[in-house]
mmCIF file of C-alpha atoms in Angstrom:
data_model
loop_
_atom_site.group_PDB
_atom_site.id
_atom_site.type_symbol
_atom_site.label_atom_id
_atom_site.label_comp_id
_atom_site.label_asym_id
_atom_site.label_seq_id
_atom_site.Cartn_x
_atom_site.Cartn_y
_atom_site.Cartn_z
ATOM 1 C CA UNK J 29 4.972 1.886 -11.996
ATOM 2 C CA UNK J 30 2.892 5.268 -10.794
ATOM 3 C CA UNK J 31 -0.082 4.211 -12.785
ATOM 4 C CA UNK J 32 0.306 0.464 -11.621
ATOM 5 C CA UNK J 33 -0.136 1.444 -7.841
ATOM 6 C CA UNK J 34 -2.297 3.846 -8.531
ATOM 7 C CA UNK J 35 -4.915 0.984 -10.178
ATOM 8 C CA UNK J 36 -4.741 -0.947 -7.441
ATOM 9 C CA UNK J 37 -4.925 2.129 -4.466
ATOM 10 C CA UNK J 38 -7.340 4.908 -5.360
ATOM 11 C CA UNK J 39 -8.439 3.840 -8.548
ATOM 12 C CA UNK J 40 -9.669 0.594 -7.322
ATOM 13 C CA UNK J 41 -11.620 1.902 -4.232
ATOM 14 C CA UNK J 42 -13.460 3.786 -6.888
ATOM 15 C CA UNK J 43 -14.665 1.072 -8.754
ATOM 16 C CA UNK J 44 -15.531 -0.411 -5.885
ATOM 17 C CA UNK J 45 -17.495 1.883 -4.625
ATOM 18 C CA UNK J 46 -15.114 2.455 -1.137
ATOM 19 C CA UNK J 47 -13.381 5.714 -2.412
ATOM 20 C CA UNK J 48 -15.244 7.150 0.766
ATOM 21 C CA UNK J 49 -13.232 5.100 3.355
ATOM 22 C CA UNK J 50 -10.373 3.398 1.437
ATOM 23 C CA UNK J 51 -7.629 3.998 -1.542
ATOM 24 C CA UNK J 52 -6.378 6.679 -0.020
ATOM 25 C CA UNK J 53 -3.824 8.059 3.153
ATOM 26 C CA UNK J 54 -6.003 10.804 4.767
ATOM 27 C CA UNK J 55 -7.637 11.075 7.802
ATOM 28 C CA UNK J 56 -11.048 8.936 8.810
ATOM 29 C CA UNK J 57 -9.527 6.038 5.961
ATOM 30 C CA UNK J 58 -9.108 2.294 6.910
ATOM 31 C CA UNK J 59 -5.402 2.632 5.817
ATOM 32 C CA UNK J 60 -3.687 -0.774 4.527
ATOM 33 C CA UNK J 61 -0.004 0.494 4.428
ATOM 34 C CA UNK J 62 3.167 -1.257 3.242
ATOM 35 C CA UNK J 63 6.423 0.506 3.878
ATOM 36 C CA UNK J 64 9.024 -0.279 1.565
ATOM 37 C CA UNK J 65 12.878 -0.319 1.277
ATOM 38 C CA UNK J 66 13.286 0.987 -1.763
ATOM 39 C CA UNK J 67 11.886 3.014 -4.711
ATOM 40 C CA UNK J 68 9.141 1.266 -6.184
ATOM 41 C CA UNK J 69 8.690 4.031 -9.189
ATOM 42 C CA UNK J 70 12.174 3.556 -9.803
ATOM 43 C CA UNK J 71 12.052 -0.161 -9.730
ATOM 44 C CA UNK J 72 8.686 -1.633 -9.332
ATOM 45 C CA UNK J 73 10.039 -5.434 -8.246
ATOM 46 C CA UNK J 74 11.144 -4.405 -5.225
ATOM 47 C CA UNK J 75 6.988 -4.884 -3.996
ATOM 48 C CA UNK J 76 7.818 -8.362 -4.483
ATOM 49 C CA UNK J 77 10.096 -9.057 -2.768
ATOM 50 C CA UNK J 78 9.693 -9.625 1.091
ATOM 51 C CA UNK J 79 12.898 -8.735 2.302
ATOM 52 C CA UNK J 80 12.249 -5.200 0.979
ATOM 53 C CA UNK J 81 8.871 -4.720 3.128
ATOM 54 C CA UNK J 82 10.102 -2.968 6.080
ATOM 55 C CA UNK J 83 6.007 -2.537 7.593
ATOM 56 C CA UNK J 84 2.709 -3.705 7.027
ATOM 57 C CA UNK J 85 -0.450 -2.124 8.551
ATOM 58 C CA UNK J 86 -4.042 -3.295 7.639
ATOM 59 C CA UNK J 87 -6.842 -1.095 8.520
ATOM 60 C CA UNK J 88 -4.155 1.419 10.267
ATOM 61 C CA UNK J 89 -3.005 -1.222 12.711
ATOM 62 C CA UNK J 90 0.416 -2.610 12.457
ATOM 63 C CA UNK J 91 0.217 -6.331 11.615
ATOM 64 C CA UNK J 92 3.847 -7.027 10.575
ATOM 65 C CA UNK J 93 7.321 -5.581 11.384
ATOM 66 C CA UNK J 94 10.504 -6.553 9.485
ATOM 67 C CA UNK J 95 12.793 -8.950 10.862
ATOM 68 C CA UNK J 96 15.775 -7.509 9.846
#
């Protein structure tokens, strides 16, 4: 699971060419953040499923809140 998000985060931003402003939770990045209930290294499905995402920000702006 580790090596899964970390393809599609930081390792991804590097191929791309964007490891300068994205991949990455540090100050001066355009942060998309999901906040999850649950541990996805312990059990990666739970990034599938949409009752488990408690936040979503794009860009470091909140763009969806959990219903719950």
């Amino acid at each position: 699971p580790m090596e899964s998000i970390c393809a599609s985060t930081g390792r991804a931003a590097e191929l791309l060419d964007m490891a300068d402003r994205v991949g990455a939770i540090e100050p001066g990045r355009e942060a998309d953040l999901l906040l999850i209930d649950g541990d996805p290294l312990a059990d990666i499905s739970v990034l599938c499923e949409k009752a488990k995402i408690a936040q979503v920000y794009k860009a470091g702006v909140s763009v969806r809140a959990s219903r719950a």
